[in-house]
CSV table of C-alpha atoms in Angstrom, one decimal:
chain,number,residue,atom,x,y,z
A,1,MET,CA,-55.3,-37.6,-3.5
A,2,HIS,CA,-57.7,-38.8,-6.2
A,3,LYS,CA,-58.6,-36.5,-9.1
A,4,LEU,CA,-61.9,-34.7,-8.6
A,5,PRO,CA,-64.8,-35.7,-10.8
A,6,ARG,CA,-65.6,-33.5,-13.7
A,7,ASN,CA,-68.2,-30.8,-12.9
A,8,TRP,CA,-67.3,-30.7,-9.2
A,9,PRO,CA,-68.4,-27.2,-8.1
A,10,GLU,CA,-65.6,-24.8,-7.6
A,11,GLY,CA,-65.0,-23.8,-4.0
A,12,ARG,CA,-67.0,-26.7,-2.5
A,13,SER,CA,-65.2,-29.4,-0.8
A,14,LEU,CA,-68.0,-31.8,0.4
A,15,ALA,CA,-70.2,-33.8,-1.9
A,16,VAL,CA,-73.2,-35.2,0.0
A,17,THR,CA,-74.8,-38.1,-1.8
A,18,VAL,CA,-78.3,-39.4,-1.2
A,19,SER,CA,-79.2,-43.1,-1.4
A,20,VAL,CA,-82.3,-45.2,-0.6
A,21,MET,CA,-82.0,-48.9,0.0
A,22,LEU,CA,-85.1,-50.7,-1.2
A,23,GLU,CA,-84.7,-54.2,0.1
A,24,ALA,CA,-86.4,-57.6,0.2
A,25,TRP,CA,-85.5,-61.1,1.3
A,26,GLY,CA,-86.1,-64.4,-0.5
A,27,ASP,CA,-89.2,-66.5,0.1
A,28,GLY,CA,-88.9,-68.3,3.5
A,29,VAL,CA,-86.1,-66.0,4.7
A,30,ALA,CA,-86.3,-63.1,7.2
A,31,PRO,CA,-84.0,-60.2,7.9
A,32,GLY,CA,-81.1,-61.1,10.3
A,33,ILE,CA,-81.5,-57.8,12.1
A,34,GLY,CA,-84.7,-56.0,13.2
A,35,PRO,CA,-86.4,-54.1,15.9
A,36,MET,CA,-87.1,-57.1,18.1
A,37,GLY,CA,-84.2,-57.9,20.3
A,38,ASN,CA,-85.1,-61.4,21.4
A,39,PRO,CA,-84.1,-64.0,18.7
A,40,LEU,CA,-86.4,-66.9,17.9
A,41,LYS,CA,-85.4,-70.5,18.1
A,42,ALA,CA,-83.3,-71.8,15.2
A,43,GLY,CA,-85.5,-72.9,12.3
A,44,VAL,CA,-88.4,-70.6,13.1
A,45,LEU,CA,-89.3,-68.1,10.4
A,46,ASP,CA,-89.5,-64.6,11.9
A,47,LEU,CA,-92.8,-63.4,10.3
A,48,GLN,CA,-92.5,-60.1,12.4
A,49,ALA,CA,-89.2,-59.3,10.7
A,50,ARG,CA,-90.6,-60.2,7.2
A,51,SER,CA,-93.6,-57.9,7.8
A,52,TRP,CA,-91.3,-55.1,9.1
A,53,ALA,CA,-89.2,-55.4,6.0
A,54,ALA,CA,-92.2,-55.4,3.7
A,55,TYR,CA,-93.0,-51.9,4.8
A,56,GLY,CA,-90.3,-50.6,2.5
A,57,PRO,CA,-91.9,-51.4,-0.9
A,58,ARG,CA,-95.4,-51.2,0.4
A,59,THR,CA,-95.4,-47.9,2.2
A,60,GLY,CA,-91.9,-46.4,3.0
A,61,THR,CA,-90.8,-45.8,-0.5
A,62,TRP,CA,-93.8,-43.7,-1.3
A,63,ARG,CA,-93.2,-41.5,1.7
A,64,LEU,CA,-89.5,-41.1,0.8
A,65,LEU,CA,-90.4,-40.1,-2.8
A,66,ASP,CA,-92.6,-37.4,-1.3
A,67,VAL,CA,-89.8,-36.1,0.9
A,68,LEU,CA,-87.3,-36.1,-1.9
A,69,ALA,CA,-89.8,-34.3,-4.2
A,70,ALA,CA,-90.5,-31.6,-1.6
A,71,ALA,CA,-86.8,-31.1,-1.2
A,72,LYS,CA,-86.2,-31.2,-5.0
A,73,VAL,CA,-83.4,-33.8,-4.4
A,74,ARG,CA,-82.4,-36.6,-6.7
A,75,ALA,CA,-81.4,-40.0,-5.2
A,76,VAL,CA,-80.2,-43.4,-6.2
A,77,PHE,CA,-82.5,-46.2,-5.1
A,78,TYR,CA,-80.6,-49.5,-4.6
A,79,VAL,CA,-83.2,-52.1,-5.3
A,80,SER,CA,-83.3,-55.9,-4.7
A,81,GLY,CA,-84.0,-57.7,-7.9
A,82,ILE,CA,-86.9,-59.6,-6.4
A,83,ILE,CA,-88.7,-56.2,-5.9
A,84,ALA,CA,-88.1,-55.3,-9.5
A,85,GLU,CA,-89.7,-58.6,-10.6
A,86,ARG,CA,-92.7,-58.3,-8.2
A,87,GLU,CA,-93.2,-54.6,-8.0
A,88,PRO,CA,-92.4,-53.2,-11.5
A,89,ALA,CA,-94.9,-50.3,-11.1
A,90,LEU,CA,-93.0,-49.1,-8.0
A,91,LEU,CA,-89.7,-49.0,-9.9
A,92,LYS,CA,-91.4,-47.2,-12.8
A,93,ALA,CA,-92.7,-44.5,-10.3
A,94,ILE,CA,-89.1,-44.1,-8.9
A,95,VAL,CA,-87.7,-43.5,-12.4
A,96,GLU,CA,-90.6,-41.2,-13.4
A,97,ALA,CA,-89.9,-39.1,-10.3
A,98,GLY,CA,-86.4,-38.5,-11.7
A,99,HIS,CA,-84.3,-40.9,-9.6
A,100,GLU,CA,-81.8,-43.6,-10.6
A,101,VAL,CA,-82.4,-47.3,-9.9
A,102,ALA,CA,-79.2,-49.3,-9.1
A,103,GLY,CA,-78.7,-53.0,-8.2
A,104,HIS,CA,-78.6,-54.4,-4.7
A,105,SER,CA,-78.4,-58.2,-5.4
A,106,TRP,CA,-81.5,-60.4,-6.1
A,107,SER,CA,-82.4,-60.5,-2.4
A,108,GLN,CA,-80.7,-59.5,0.8
A,109,ASP,CA,-79.9,-63.1,1.9
A,110,ILE,CA,-77.7,-63.5,-1.2
A,111,VAL,CA,-74.3,-62.0,-0.5
A,112,PRO,CA,-71.7,-62.2,-3.3
A,113,ALA,CA,-68.9,-63.1,-0.9
A,114,THR,CA,-70.6,-66.4,-0.2
A,115,GLN,CA,-71.3,-67.4,-3.9
A,116,SER,CA,-69.2,-69.1,-6.6
A,117,ARG,CA,-68.3,-66.9,-9.5
A,118,GLU,CA,-70.8,-68.8,-11.7
A,119,ASP,CA,-73.7,-68.3,-9.2
A,120,GLU,CA,-72.8,-64.7,-8.7
A,121,ALA,CA,-72.8,-64.1,-12.4
A,122,ALA,CA,-76.1,-65.8,-12.8
A,123,ASP,CA,-77.7,-63.7,-10.0
A,124,LEU,CA,-76.3,-60.5,-11.5
A,125,GLN,CA,-77.9,-61.3,-14.9
A,126,ARG,CA,-81.2,-62.0,-13.2
A,127,CYS,CA,-81.0,-58.6,-11.5
A,128,ILE,CA,-80.2,-56.9,-14.8
A,129,SER,CA,-83.1,-58.6,-16.6
A,130,ALA,CA,-85.7,-57.8,-14.0
A,131,THR,CA,-84.7,-54.3,-13.3
A,132,THR,CA,-84.2,-53.1,-16.9
A,133,GLN,CA,-87.6,-54.7,-17.8
A,134,ALA,CA,-89.2,-52.7,-15.0
A,135,THR,CA,-87.5,-49.4,-15.6
A,136,GLY,CA,-86.7,-49.4,-19.3
A,137,LYS,CA,-83.3,-48.2,-18.4
A,138,PRO,CA,-79.8,-49.8,-18.1
A,139,LEU,CA,-78.6,-50.9,-14.7
A,140,LEU,CA,-75.4,-49.0,-14.1
A,141,GLY,CA,-74.7,-49.0,-10.3
A,142,TRP,CA,-74.3,-51.7,-7.6
A,143,ILE,CA,-74.0,-52.1,-3.9
A,144,SER,CA,-73.9,-55.7,-2.5
A,145,PRO,CA,-75.9,-56.8,0.5
A,146,ARG,CA,-73.9,-56.0,3.6
A,147,CYS,CA,-71.6,-54.1,1.2
A,148,THR,CA,-69.7,-57.3,1.0
A,149,PRO,CA,-68.6,-58.3,-2.6
A,150,SER,CA,-66.6,-61.3,-3.7
A,151,ALA,CA,-63.2,-61.1,-5.4
A,152,SER,CA,-65.0,-61.3,-8.7
A,153,THR,CA,-67.8,-58.7,-8.2
A,154,THR,CA,-66.0,-55.6,-9.6
A,155,GLU,CA,-64.9,-57.5,-12.7
A,156,LEU,CA,-68.3,-59.0,-13.3
A,157,LEU,CA,-70.0,-55.6,-13.0
A,158,ALA,CA,-67.5,-54.0,-15.5
A,159,ASP,CA,-68.1,-56.9,-17.9
A,160,SER,CA,-71.9,-56.3,-17.7
A,161,GLY,CA,-71.7,-52.6,-18.5
A,162,PHE,CA,-72.0,-51.2,-15.0
A,163,THR,CA,-70.3,-47.8,-14.5
A,164,TRP,CA,-70.0,-47.8,-10.7
A,165,HIS,CA,-69.5,-50.2,-7.8
A,166,GLY,CA,-70.2,-48.9,-4.3
A,167,ASP,CA,-68.7,-51.6,-2.1
A,168,PHE,CA,-65.6,-49.4,-1.4
A,169,PHE,CA,-64.6,-48.0,2.0
A,170,ASP,CA,-61.0,-47.1,1.5
A,171,ALA,CA,-61.2,-43.6,0.1
A,172,ASP,CA,-63.1,-40.3,0.4
A,173,LEU,CA,-63.4,-39.7,-3.4
A,174,PRO,CA,-64.5,-41.8,-6.4
A,175,ARG,CA,-61.8,-43.2,-8.6
A,176,VAL,CA,-61.7,-45.0,-11.9
A,177,ILE,CA,-60.2,-48.5,-11.7
A,178,GLU,CA,-59.2,-50.9,-14.4
A,179,THR,CA,-60.4,-54.6,-14.4
A,180,ALA,CA,-59.7,-57.3,-16.9
A,181,LYS,CA,-63.1,-56.6,-18.3
A,182,GLY,CA,-62.9,-52.8,-18.5
A,183,ARG,CA,-63.1,-49.6,-16.4
A,184,ILE,CA,-65.5,-48.9,-13.6
A,185,VAL,CA,-65.8,-46.3,-10.8
A,186,ALA,CA,-65.0,-47.4,-7.3
A,187,MET,CA,-67.6,-45.3,-5.4
A,188,PRO,CA,-66.7,-44.6,-1.8
A,189,PHE,CA,-69.5,-45.5,0.7
A,190,SER,CA,-69.6,-44.1,4.2
A,191,MET,CA,-71.7,-45.4,7.1
A,192,GLU,CA,-71.8,-42.5,9.6
A,193,VAL,CA,-75.2,-41.3,8.4
A,194,ASN,CA,-77.0,-44.6,7.8
A,195,ASP,CA,-80.3,-45.4,9.5
A,196,LEU,CA,-79.8,-49.1,9.8
A,197,PRO,CA,-76.7,-49.3,12.0
A,198,LEU,CA,-77.5,-46.1,13.8
A,199,THR,CA,-81.1,-46.9,14.9
A,200,ILE,CA,-81.5,-50.7,14.5
A,201,ARG,CA,-78.1,-52.2,15.3
A,202,TYR,CA,-77.0,-49.6,17.9
A,203,GLY,CA,-80.5,-48.5,19.1
A,204,ASN,CA,-80.1,-44.7,18.7
A,205,ALA,CA,-83.1,-42.5,18.4
A,206,PRO,CA,-83.9,-41.3,14.9
A,207,GLU,CA,-82.6,-37.8,15.6
A,208,ALA,CA,-79.0,-39.2,16.0
A,209,PHE,CA,-79.0,-39.5,12.2
A,210,MET,CA,-79.6,-35.8,11.7
A,211,GLN,CA,-77.3,-34.8,14.6
A,212,ILE,CA,-74.3,-36.6,13.2
A,213,LEU,CA,-75.0,-35.2,9.7
A,214,GLU,CA,-75.4,-31.7,11.1
A,215,ARG,CA,-72.2,-31.8,13.2
A,216,THR,CA,-70.2,-33.1,10.3
A,217,VAL,CA,-71.5,-30.8,7.6
A,218,THR,CA,-71.5,-27.6,9.7
A,219,GLN,CA,-68.1,-28.2,11.1
A,220,TRP,CA,-66.6,-29.3,7.8
A,221,PRO,CA,-64.7,-26.1,7.2
A,222,THR,CA,-62.7,-26.7,10.4
A,223,LEU,CA,-61.0,-29.7,8.7
A,224,PRO,CA,-57.9,-28.4,6.9
A,225,ALA,CA,-57.7,-29.1,3.2
A,226,SER,CA,-60.4,-31.8,3.2
A,227,THR,CA,-62.3,-32.8,0.0
A,228,ALA,CA,-64.6,-35.7,0.2
A,229,CYS,CA,-67.9,-37.5,-0.4
A,230,MET,CA,-70.3,-38.2,2.4
A,231,ASP,CA,-73.3,-40.5,2.2
A,232,ILE,CA,-76.8,-39.9,3.4
A,233,THR,CA,-78.3,-43.4,3.4
A,234,VAL,CA,-81.8,-44.5,4.4
A,235,HIS,CA,-83.6,-47.8,4.1
A,236,ALA,CA,-87.2,-47.7,2.8
A,237,HIS,CA,-88.4,-50.1,5.6
A,238,ILE,CA,-86.6,-48.1,8.3
A,239,PHE,CA,-86.6,-44.3,7.6
A,240,GLY,CA,-89.5,-44.6,5.3
A,241,ARG,CA,-91.5,-44.5,8.5
A,242,PRO,CA,-92.6,-41.0,9.8
A,243,ALA,CA,-89.9,-40.6,12.5
A,244,GLY,CA,-87.1,-41.3,10.0
A,245,ALA,CA,-88.6,-39.4,7.1
A,246,ILE,CA,-88.7,-36.3,9.3
A,247,GLU,CA,-84.9,-36.6,10.1
A,248,LEU,CA,-84.1,-37.1,6.4
A,249,ALA,CA,-86.0,-34.0,5.5
A,250,LYS,CA,-84.1,-32.0,8.2
A,251,SER,CA,-80.8,-33.4,7.1
A,252,LEU,CA,-81.3,-32.3,3.5
A,253,GLU,CA,-82.2,-28.8,4.7
A,254,ILE,CA,-79.0,-28.7,6.7
A,255,VAL,CA,-76.8,-29.5,3.7
A,256,ARG,CA,-78.6,-26.8,1.7
A,257,ARG,CA,-77.9,-24.2,4.4
A,258,CYS,CA,-74.2,-25.1,4.1
A,259,SER,CA,-74.0,-24.5,0.4
A,260,ASP,CA,-70.9,-22.4,0.6
A,261,TRP,CA,-68.9,-25.6,1.0
A,262,ALA,CA,-71.3,-28.6,0.6
A,263,TRP,CA,-73.6,-29.8,-2.2
A,264,LEU,CA,-76.2,-32.5,-2.7
A,265,THR,CA,-75.6,-35.1,-5.4
A,266,ASP,CA,-75.8,-38.8,-6.0
A,267,HIS,CA,-73.7,-41.8,-7.0
A,268,ALA,CA,-74.9,-41.9,-10.5
A,269,GLN,CA,-73.9,-38.3,-11.2
A,270,LEU,CA,-70.5,-38.8,-9.6
A,271,ALA,CA,-69.9,-41.9,-11.6
A,272,ARG,CA,-70.7,-40.1,-14.9
A,273,ASP,CA,-68.5,-37.2,-14.0
A,274,SER,CA,-65.6,-39.5,-12.8
A,275,LEU,CA,-65.6,-41.4,-16.1
A,276,GLU,CA,-65.9,-38.2,-18.2
A,277,GLY,CA,-63.0,-36.7,-16.4
A,278,ALA,CA,-60.7,-39.7,-16.4
């Protein structure tokens, strides 16, 4: 069992983290998954999918900021570098609302696992430059598109001063790992309460998000000796829409009602506490 991060509340065994994915694709590229089931012919740019994705920075993020403010919940926004470059006022608003901005590649069509080490390092530096310029704060956390890093990603992040890397699915708790370039927190990431696979890939109704969260959190005490982190993850272009925002708000309320054993936090706080307690 991994050591609990510093400041983990005594008597509580479930940390529920809140993350918002604020994503964009490169020019001339569309999302590979979307609400329309019939694929276009090869080589045809899917303008519907691009418009659907553009809802995130244009509209959805603002609604999610309102939901989080009403619930008095802090989140980490994982942001594509291209949005930081083109929408700096949006990133400034996120930070001014008290949230953390983390990295999510330059664009969603750039997956580290497909890059050379040199190209990945260059993209990483481009993300750091655009994001820090927009927020005025260091970029400390990272999740790759598709949560799929390369063999070099963790070391490159540590070398660039990042404190956590969220492409880890092999544990329930964060842990500090050593790389050739320094320490970094391996932040566990769970997919059970994630709007994209639930509603877009698998076609569930938005309320499935809240139902899975509710069953897991309310029944948590029935699991013997379990201590873990659980993610609430929404995408600004998916659950930034009214039906999804309603389910997010309900989910946050459920966690609050189970405060005897569950608590709301975020990856940035867990990373700080993990490093301080290491």
